[in-house]
Short mmCIF file of C-alpha atoms in Angstrom, two decimals:
data_model
loop_
_atom_site.label_atom_id
_atom_site.label_comp_id
_atom_site.label_asym_id
_atom_site.label_seq_id
_atom_site.Cartn_x
_atom_site.Cartn_y
_atom_site.Cartn_z
CA UNK A 15 -22.91 -25.20 82.74
CA UNK A 16 -22.25 -26.65 79.33
CA UNK A 17 -24.87 -27.99 76.95
CA UNK A 18 -23.85 -30.73 74.57
CA UNK A 19 -25.92 -29.65 71.66
CA UNK A 20 -26.74 -30.23 68.03
CA UNK A 21 -28.55 -27.49 66.20
CA UNK A 22 -31.14 -29.75 64.63
CA UNK A 23 -31.84 -31.97 67.63
CA UNK A 24 -35.32 -31.11 68.81
CA UNK A 25 -34.60 -32.47 72.28
CA UNK A 26 -31.54 -30.19 72.63
CA UNK A 27 -33.76 -27.38 71.30
CA UNK A 28 -36.13 -27.96 74.23
CA UNK A 29 -33.30 -27.52 76.70
CA UNK A 30 -32.00 -24.40 74.93
CA UNK A 31 -35.43 -22.79 75.18
CA UNK A 32 -35.70 -23.56 78.91
CA UNK A 33 -32.21 -22.21 79.61
CA UNK A 34 -32.99 -19.04 77.66
CA UNK A 35 -36.39 -18.53 79.29
CA UNK A 36 -34.78 -18.83 82.72
CA UNK A 37 -31.84 -16.65 81.78
CA UNK A 38 -29.31 -19.27 82.86
CA UNK A 39 -25.86 -18.64 81.35
CA UNK A 40 -24.52 -21.67 79.49
CA UNK A 41 -21.90 -22.54 76.97
CA UNK A 42 -22.55 -24.83 74.07
CA UNK A 43 -20.49 -27.67 72.68
CA UNK A 44 -21.67 -28.97 69.35
CA UNK A 45 -21.85 -32.73 68.90
CA UNK A 46 -22.67 -33.60 65.32
CA UNK A 47 -25.07 -36.50 64.94
CA UNK A 48 -24.64 -36.70 61.19
CA UNK A 49 -20.93 -36.28 60.43
CA UNK A 50 -19.19 -39.28 58.90
CA UNK A 51 -18.42 -41.60 61.81
CA UNK A 52 -20.51 -39.49 64.17
CA UNK A 53 -18.97 -37.19 66.77
CA UNK A 54 -21.64 -38.51 69.10
CA UNK A 55 -20.29 -42.06 68.90
CA UNK A 56 -16.65 -41.25 69.68
CA UNK A 57 -15.30 -42.56 72.99
CA UNK A 58 -14.81 -39.04 74.37
CA UNK A 59 -18.49 -38.30 73.98
CA UNK A 60 -19.70 -41.75 75.04
CA UNK A 61 -17.83 -41.12 78.30
CA UNK A 62 -20.11 -38.10 78.77
CA UNK A 63 -23.30 -39.65 77.48
CA UNK A 64 -23.28 -43.44 77.10
CA UNK A 65 -26.28 -43.14 74.81
CA UNK A 66 -24.26 -41.07 72.36
CA UNK A 67 -27.06 -38.60 72.02
CA UNK A 68 -27.81 -34.99 72.73
CA UNK A 69 -28.64 -33.15 74.83
CA UNK A 70 -26.44 -33.71 77.85
CA UNK A 71 -25.91 -30.98 80.40
CA UNK A 72 -22.60 -30.75 82.25
CA UNK A 73 -22.96 -28.93 85.55
CA UNK A 74 -20.23 -26.69 86.90
CA UNK A 75 -19.09 -29.52 89.22
CA UNK A 76 -18.73 -31.74 86.11
CA UNK A 77 -21.73 -33.90 86.88
CA UNK A 78 -23.62 -34.78 83.73
CA UNK A 79 -27.38 -34.78 83.35
CA UNK A 80 -28.97 -36.90 80.62
CA UNK A 81 -32.38 -37.02 78.93
CA UNK A 82 -34.20 -33.81 78.10
CA UNK A 83 -37.34 -34.48 80.20
CA UNK A 84 -35.11 -34.96 83.26
CA UNK A 85 -33.02 -31.90 82.40
CA UNK A 86 -36.13 -29.73 82.00
CA UNK A 87 -37.47 -30.79 85.40
CA UNK A 88 -34.01 -30.15 86.90
CA UNK A 89 -33.88 -26.63 85.47
CA UNK A 90 -37.37 -25.95 86.81
CA UNK A 91 -36.34 -27.06 90.30
CA UNK A 92 -32.89 -25.45 90.28
CA UNK A 93 -34.00 -22.13 88.75
CA UNK A 94 -37.62 -21.67 89.80
CA UNK A 95 -38.02 -18.24 88.18
CA UNK A 96 -39.68 -17.72 85.83
CA UNK A 97 -41.74 -20.84 86.49
CA UNK A 98 -42.40 -23.15 83.57
CA UNK A 99 -44.97 -25.18 85.48
CA UNK A 100 -48.16 -23.87 87.13
CA UNK A 101 -48.47 -24.06 90.92
CA UNK A 102 -51.75 -25.98 90.97
CA UNK A 103 -51.04 -29.72 91.02
CA UNK A 104 -53.69 -30.71 88.50
CA UNK A 105 -52.57 -27.97 86.12
CA UNK A 106 -48.98 -29.16 86.49
CA UNK A 107 -50.16 -32.62 85.51
CA UNK A 108 -51.95 -31.16 82.49
CA UNK A 109 -48.82 -29.33 81.31
CA UNK A 110 -46.70 -32.43 81.87
CA UNK A 111 -49.22 -34.53 79.92
CA UNK A 112 -48.80 -32.19 76.96
CA UNK A 113 -45.03 -32.57 77.31
CA UNK A 114 -45.38 -36.35 77.37
CA UNK A 115 -47.48 -36.40 74.20
CA UNK A 116 -44.53 -34.79 72.42
CA UNK A 117 -41.75 -36.56 74.31
CA UNK A 118 -43.26 -40.07 74.40
CA UNK A 119 -45.90 -40.29 71.67
CA UNK A 120 -44.40 -38.28 68.81
CA UNK A 121 -40.68 -37.67 69.02
CA UNK A 122 -39.33 -41.18 69.77
CA UNK A 123 -41.00 -42.58 66.67
CA UNK A 124 -39.40 -39.96 64.44
CA UNK A 125 -35.93 -39.32 65.76
CA UNK A 126 -32.84 -40.03 63.76
CA UNK A 127 -32.04 -43.43 65.31
CA UNK A 128 -35.56 -44.71 64.63
CA UNK A 129 -35.64 -43.50 61.04
CA UNK A 130 -32.24 -45.08 60.41
CA UNK A 131 -33.58 -48.47 61.47
CA UNK A 132 -36.67 -48.10 59.28
CA UNK A 133 -34.48 -47.29 56.28
CA UNK A 134 -32.10 -50.15 57.08
CA UNK A 135 -35.14 -52.44 57.08
CA UNK A 136 -35.71 -51.45 53.49
CA UNK A 137 -38.49 -48.89 53.86
CA UNK A 138 -38.43 -46.34 51.07
CA UNK A 139 -38.68 -42.59 51.60
CA UNK A 140 -42.41 -42.54 50.88
CA UNK A 141 -43.02 -45.06 53.64
CA UNK A 142 -40.69 -43.23 56.04
CA UNK A 143 -42.40 -39.91 55.30
CA UNK A 144 -45.80 -41.47 55.91
CA UNK A 145 -44.54 -42.96 59.20
CA UNK A 146 -43.26 -39.57 60.35
CA UNK A 147 -46.45 -37.73 59.42
CA UNK A 148 -48.67 -40.33 61.08
CA UNK A 149 -47.21 -39.84 64.55
CA UNK A 150 -46.95 -36.07 64.34
CA UNK A 151 -50.52 -35.72 63.09
CA UNK A 152 -51.93 -38.11 65.68
CA UNK A 153 -50.15 -36.35 68.54
CA UNK A 154 -50.91 -32.85 67.29
CA UNK A 155 -54.61 -33.68 66.94
CA UNK A 156 -54.65 -34.59 70.62
CA UNK A 157 -52.69 -31.51 71.63
CA UNK A 158 -54.89 -29.25 69.48
CA UNK A 159 -57.88 -30.50 71.47
CA UNK A 160 -56.21 -30.05 74.84
CA UNK A 161 -54.82 -26.52 74.55
CA UNK A 162 -56.92 -23.40 74.84
CA UNK A 163 -56.94 -20.21 72.81
CA UNK A 164 -54.56 -18.23 75.01
CA UNK A 165 -51.74 -18.52 72.51
CA UNK A 166 -49.71 -20.68 74.86
CA UNK A 167 -50.26 -24.32 75.70
CA UNK A 168 -51.51 -23.39 79.16
CA UNK A 169 -52.22 -20.00 80.70
CA UNK A 170 -50.72 -16.80 79.40
CA UNK A 171 -47.01 -17.50 79.79
CA UNK A 172 -44.76 -20.18 78.27
CA UNK A 173 -44.60 -23.49 80.10
CA UNK A 174 -42.67 -26.72 79.66
CA UNK A 175 -45.43 -27.73 77.24
CA UNK A 176 -44.49 -24.89 74.86
CA UNK A 177 -40.83 -25.76 75.43
CA UNK A 178 -41.55 -29.26 74.09
CA UNK A 179 -44.13 -28.34 71.46
CA UNK A 180 -42.25 -25.64 69.54
CA UNK A 181 -39.31 -27.91 68.59
CA UNK A 182 -41.78 -30.57 67.48
CA UNK A 183 -43.52 -28.04 65.24
CA UNK A 184 -40.09 -27.21 63.80
CA UNK A 185 -39.66 -30.91 63.01
CA UNK A 186 -43.13 -31.12 61.50
CA UNK A 187 -42.36 -28.28 59.12
CA UNK A 188 -38.96 -29.74 58.33
CA UNK A 189 -40.62 -33.04 57.41
CA UNK A 190 -43.26 -31.31 55.32
CA UNK A 191 -46.22 -32.11 57.57
CA UNK A 192 -49.07 -29.70 56.96
CA UNK A 193 -49.96 -27.53 59.93
CA UNK A 194 -53.18 -26.28 58.32
CA UNK A 195 -55.50 -28.25 60.58
CA UNK A 196 -53.77 -27.18 63.79
CA UNK A 197 -54.65 -23.48 64.17
CA UNK A 198 -54.11 -23.39 67.92
CA UNK A 199 -50.69 -24.98 67.63
CA UNK A 200 -49.79 -22.52 64.88
CA UNK A 201 -50.89 -19.66 67.13
CA UNK A 202 -48.67 -21.02 69.93
CA UNK A 203 -45.79 -21.35 67.49
CA UNK A 204 -46.18 -17.72 66.40
CA UNK A 205 -46.55 -16.30 69.89
CA UNK A 206 -43.48 -18.21 71.12
CA UNK A 207 -41.42 -17.22 68.07
CA UNK A 208 -41.94 -13.59 69.02
CA UNK A 209 -40.20 -14.10 72.36
CA UNK A 210 -36.43 -13.47 72.44
CA UNK A 211 -35.74 -16.69 74.41
CA UNK A 212 -37.35 -18.86 71.74
CA UNK A 213 -35.63 -16.86 69.03
CA UNK A 214 -32.17 -17.34 70.53
CA UNK A 215 -32.82 -21.07 70.99
CA UNK A 216 -33.96 -21.78 67.44
CA UNK A 217 -31.90 -24.16 65.31
CA UNK A 218 -30.91 -21.55 62.73
CA UNK A 219 -29.39 -19.39 65.48
CA UNK A 220 -26.97 -22.11 66.61
CA UNK A 221 -23.28 -21.77 65.70
CA UNK A 222 -23.19 -25.26 64.15
CA UNK A 223 -26.22 -24.67 61.91
CA UNK A 224 -25.62 -25.45 58.28
CA UNK A 225 -27.58 -24.13 55.35
CA UNK B 5 -59.81 -41.87 92.48
CA UNK B 6 -60.39 -44.23 89.62
CA UNK B 7 -57.73 -45.70 87.38
CA UNK B 8 -58.67 -46.57 83.82
CA UNK B 9 -56.57 -49.62 83.48
CA UNK B 10 -55.70 -52.58 81.33
CA UNK B 11 -53.88 -55.45 82.94
CA UNK B 12 -51.24 -55.78 80.25
CA UNK B 13 -50.56 -52.08 79.67
CA UNK B 14 -47.12 -51.39 81.04
CA UNK B 15 -47.88 -47.69 81.41
CA UNK B 16 -50.96 -48.46 83.53
CA UNK B 17 -48.75 -50.91 85.45
CA UNK B 18 -46.42 -48.01 86.34
CA UNK B 19 -49.30 -46.05 87.81
CA UNK B 20 -50.60 -49.06 89.74
CA UNK B 21 -47.18 -49.55 91.35
CA UNK B 22 -46.97 -45.89 92.38
CA UNK B 23 -50.49 -45.92 93.84
CA UNK B 24 -49.70 -49.11 95.76
CA UNK B 25 -46.33 -47.85 97.04
CA UNK B 26 -47.99 -44.69 98.31
CA UNK B 27 -50.95 -46.54 99.76
CA UNK B 28 -53.47 -44.41 97.89
CA UNK B 29 -56.90 -46.07 97.71
CA UNK B 30 -58.18 -46.35 94.15
CA UNK B 31 -60.75 -48.20 92.18
CA UNK B 32 -60.03 -49.72 88.83
CA UNK B 33 -62.03 -49.67 85.63
CA UNK B 34 -60.79 -52.01 82.98
CA UNK B 35 -60.58 -50.71 79.42
CA UNK B 36 -59.68 -53.48 77.01
CA UNK B 37 -57.24 -52.45 74.30
CA UNK B 38 -57.61 -55.70 72.40
CA UNK B 39 -61.30 -56.59 72.37
CA UNK B 40 -63.00 -56.60 68.99
CA UNK B 41 -63.82 -52.98 68.25
CA UNK B 42 -61.77 -51.81 71.20
CA UNK B 43 -63.36 -50.59 74.43
CA UNK B 44 -60.74 -47.89 74.39
CA UNK B 45 -62.05 -46.43 71.11
CA UNK B 46 -65.70 -46.15 72.14
CA UNK B 47 -67.08 -42.61 72.45
CA UNK B 48 -67.64 -43.03 76.20
CA UNK B 49 -63.96 -43.67 76.74
CA UNK B 50 -62.73 -41.13 74.20
CA UNK B 51 -64.64 -38.53 76.22
CA UNK B 52 -62.41 -39.47 79.14
CA UNK B 53 -59.17 -39.89 77.23
CA UNK B 54 -59.16 -38.48 73.70
CA UNK B 55 -56.12 -40.64 72.94
CA UNK B 56 -58.13 -43.78 73.63
CA UNK B 57 -55.36 -45.21 75.72
CA UNK B 58 -54.66 -46.20 79.27
CA UNK B 59 -53.87 -45.17 81.89
CA UNK B 60 -56.11 -42.26 82.73
CA UNK B 61 -56.71 -41.25 86.32
CA UNK B 62 -60.05 -39.76 87.32
CA UNK B 63 -59.76 -37.65 90.46
CA UNK B 64 -62.54 -37.51 93.02
CA UNK B 65 -63.69 -34.17 91.57
CA UNK B 66 -63.99 -35.91 88.16
CA UNK B 67 -60.97 -34.19 86.65
CA UNK B 68 -59.01 -36.57 84.44
CA UNK B 69 -55.23 -36.86 84.32
CA UNK B 70 -53.59 -38.31 81.22
CA UNK B 71 -50.15 -39.70 80.37
CA UNK B 72 -48.37 -41.92 82.89
CA UNK B 73 -45.24 -39.71 83.30
CA UNK B 74 -47.50 -36.79 84.24
CA UNK B 75 -49.62 -38.97 86.52
CA UNK B 76 -46.53 -40.31 88.33
CA UNK B 77 -45.23 -36.77 88.97
CA UNK B 78 -48.71 -35.78 90.17
CA UNK B 79 -48.88 -38.65 92.62
CA UNK B 80 -45.41 -37.75 93.90
CA UNK B 81 -46.48 -34.15 94.51
CA UNK B 82 -49.94 -34.94 95.87
CA UNK B 83 -48.85 -37.82 98.14
CA UNK B 84 -45.23 -37.07 99.09
CA UNK B 85 -44.85 -40.08 101.40
CA UNK B 86 -43.15 -42.36 100.81
CA UNK B 87 -41.07 -40.32 98.37
CA UNK B 88 -40.34 -41.88 94.99
CA UNK B 89 -37.79 -39.22 94.09
CA UNK B 90 -34.64 -38.33 96.07
CA UNK B 91 -34.38 -34.86 97.65
CA UNK B 92 -31.07 -33.91 96.00
CA UNK B 93 -31.77 -32.15 92.71
CA UNK B 94 -29.05 -33.92 90.71
CA UNK B 95 -30.18 -37.29 92.03
CA UNK B 96 -33.75 -36.45 91.09
CA UNK B 97 -32.53 -35.72 87.57
CA UNK B 98 -30.71 -39.06 87.52
CA UNK B 99 -33.83 -40.97 88.55
CA UNK B 100 -35.92 -39.07 86.04
CA UNK B 101 -33.35 -39.82 83.30
CA UNK B 102 -33.77 -43.54 84.01
CA UNK B 103 -37.54 -43.08 83.79
CA UNK B 104 -37.15 -41.29 80.46
CA UNK B 105 -35.00 -44.07 79.00
CA UNK B 106 -37.93 -46.41 79.56
CA UNK B 107 -40.73 -43.94 78.82
CA UNK B 108 -39.19 -42.24 75.76
CA UNK B 109 -36.50 -44.55 74.36
CA UNK B 110 -37.98 -48.01 74.79
CA UNK B 111 -41.70 -48.14 75.37
CA UNK B 112 -43.03 -45.88 72.59
CA UNK B 113 -41.29 -47.98 69.95
CA UNK B 114 -42.89 -51.18 71.22
CA UNK B 115 -46.36 -50.32 72.35
CA UNK B 116 -49.43 -51.79 70.75
CA UNK B 117 -50.21 -48.87 68.43
CA UNK B 118 -46.68 -48.85 67.02
CA UNK B 119 -46.55 -52.60 66.45
CA UNK B 120 -49.93 -52.47 64.72
CA UNK B 121 -48.57 -49.96 62.21
CA UNK B 122 -45.44 -52.04 61.58
CA UNK B 123 -47.60 -55.10 60.90
CA UNK B 124 -49.95 -53.10 58.69
CA UNK B 125 -46.90 -52.02 56.68
CA UNK B 126 -46.27 -55.67 55.93
CA UNK B 127 -43.52 -56.47 58.41
CA UNK B 128 -43.58 -60.12 59.40
CA UNK B 129 -43.38 -61.39 62.97
CA UNK B 130 -39.63 -62.01 62.75
CA UNK B 131 -39.03 -58.39 61.80
CA UNK B 132 -41.42 -57.13 64.47
CA UNK B 133 -39.74 -59.29 67.10
CA UNK B 134 -36.32 -57.99 66.08
CA UNK B 135 -37.61 -54.41 66.23
CA UNK B 136 -38.97 -54.95 69.75
CA UNK B 137 -35.78 -56.58 71.01
CA UNK B 138 -33.54 -53.88 69.52
CA UNK B 139 -35.07 -51.04 71.52
CA UNK B 140 -35.37 -52.98 74.75
CA UNK B 141 -31.78 -54.21 74.56
CA UNK B 142 -30.38 -50.80 73.64
CA UNK B 143 -32.23 -49.08 76.48
CA UNK B 144 -31.49 -51.80 79.03
CA UNK B 145 -27.76 -51.68 78.19
CA UNK B 146 -27.78 -48.00 79.08
CA UNK B 147 -29.78 -48.55 82.25
CA UNK B 148 -27.58 -51.47 83.31
CA UNK B 149 -24.60 -49.09 83.14
CA UNK B 150 -26.34 -46.33 85.08
CA UNK B 151 -27.76 -48.23 88.05
CA UNK B 152 -25.69 -49.38 90.98
CA UNK B 153 -25.66 -52.64 92.89
CA UNK B 154 -28.10 -51.61 95.62
CA UNK B 155 -30.88 -53.73 94.18
CA UNK B 156 -32.92 -50.67 93.30
CA UNK B 157 -32.35 -48.24 90.46
CA UNK B 158 -31.16 -45.60 92.90
CA UNK B 159 -30.51 -45.77 96.62
CA UNK B 160 -32.02 -48.42 98.83
CA UNK B 161 -35.72 -47.78 98.33
CA UNK B 162 -37.93 -47.92 95.23
CA UNK B 163 -38.10 -44.77 93.13
CA UNK B 164 -39.97 -43.70 90.03
CA UNK B 165 -37.17 -45.37 88.06
CA UNK B 166 -38.11 -48.78 89.48
CA UNK B 167 -41.77 -47.92 88.91
CA UNK B 168 -40.99 -47.49 85.20
CA UNK B 169 -38.39 -50.23 84.84
CA UNK B 170 -40.26 -53.18 86.33
CA UNK B 171 -43.16 -53.02 83.83
CA UNK B 172 -40.65 -52.75 81.00
CA UNK B 173 -38.90 -55.90 82.24
CA UNK B 174 -42.31 -57.57 82.27
CA UNK B 175 -42.69 -56.59 78.62
CA UNK B 176 -39.18 -57.79 77.79
CA UNK B 177 -39.96 -61.23 79.21
CA UNK B 178 -43.33 -61.29 77.50
CA UNK B 179 -41.63 -60.57 74.18
CA UNK B 180 -38.96 -63.21 74.78
CA UNK B 181 -36.03 -60.82 75.15
CA UNK B 182 -33.19 -62.45 77.06
CA UNK B 183 -32.37 -60.79 80.37
CA UNK B 184 -29.12 -62.77 80.77
CA UNK B 185 -26.84 -59.82 80.11
CA UNK B 186 -28.63 -57.49 82.51
CA UNK B 187 -27.79 -58.84 85.98
CA UNK B 188 -28.39 -55.55 87.78
CA UNK B 189 -31.79 -55.11 86.18
CA UNK B 190 -32.66 -58.71 87.10
CA UNK B 191 -31.64 -57.99 90.67
CA UNK B 192 -33.88 -54.90 90.72
CA UNK B 193 -36.72 -56.95 89.25
CA UNK B 194 -36.35 -59.58 91.99
CA UNK B 195 -36.05 -57.13 94.84
CA UNK B 196 -39.11 -55.20 93.67
CA UNK B 197 -41.14 -58.37 93.12
CA UNK B 198 -40.67 -59.19 96.79
CA UNK B 199 -42.46 -56.00 97.85
CA UNK B 200 -46.23 -56.26 98.38
CA UNK B 201 -46.92 -53.06 96.42
CA UNK B 202 -45.25 -54.41 93.29
CA UNK B 203 -46.95 -57.75 93.79
CA UNK B 204 -50.43 -56.21 94.00
CA UNK B 205 -49.75 -54.10 90.92
CA UNK B 206 -48.56 -56.91 88.67
CA UNK B 207 -50.56 -57.72 85.53
CA UNK B 208 -51.53 -61.23 86.66
CA UNK B 209 -53.10 -59.79 89.81
CA UNK B 210 -55.52 -57.56 87.89
CA UNK B 211 -59.20 -58.56 87.72
CA UNK B 212 -59.22 -58.34 83.91
CA UNK B 213 -56.17 -60.56 83.45
CA UNK B 214 -56.74 -63.43 81.07
CA UNK B 215 -54.75 -66.62 80.96
#
């Protein structure tokens, strides 16, 4: 399979972590979201993903999967080992709720298309920075209260919740949001960073990463 | 089980549709998001849902499930009939991608907490209205291109994609967004509206609905 990827996209980062955790071989095609004109908005790429965004996952039969939450669930169903969801139904719902706090409550407010609109509306960088921090802090406060002290979001192995959370922490640090008041999330970040799968998936390890 | 609900919340509306489609008995407790002071921000409710939002689903053993995407997946796993996801893995990913376009790309930009912040930042109603319409139109254009002509989002029965889309169409109409250029979505809206489950779940049918 081939992942349409951009090193700094936190949603592509989620998918990279899941692929690495499951040991699924994949190739990567970089789609720059920031180059002049935008590789992501060229007709060739819009034919793959009409949203012009990453990630998209091309299967070996050329079918294309869109939207990282859908791709993560697909990978979990297609490659059940190691599992990234618990077996107990209520625990699965808990892990998925943590995923949704990142994927619905935090990330959409702060991704590149949203920030572009805010800036086009005339908001200055102070206002944009405050907007970004607001949603990350609000979501992280909830997550901090919902995760335990095991060092992962749930249980003692990585789950889809860690797969979603770690890229969001990367974004938080990138945007200068203080992590001081989120000790559990910092512990999760550290424990995940020590795992080879998370290390291989990190933005700086991608071929298209720029300094 | 008990659904913490607000008639006009489109995320609670999703859960109501799924419960009705599956024929799961449930009681409803209204949590007003708009009353002076906010029922949703009182300590009693924050003990149930630390985010102070709806929906939340209390199970019969008093466990609480948060976040509508997680609750929908839970209901699908706990009550498999009638299925709201296809059996084929790639088709499941397609349906879930449609759900994510609503749940991640459209709704979070337009929900009540986000609009409150925009207004607090000094944006006037024209700007807010334009912001709302932008995200709905962008997401609906993608969905319009991804659904077929069957009258449902996928196949010939309702799926989680319809469960997510119909409440978003309700919001679009409420916000005055024209549906003229989305004939397939309008067809899905009509076909779903004719089903008793969707009819029982609609905002106007809720006990706390106000004129």
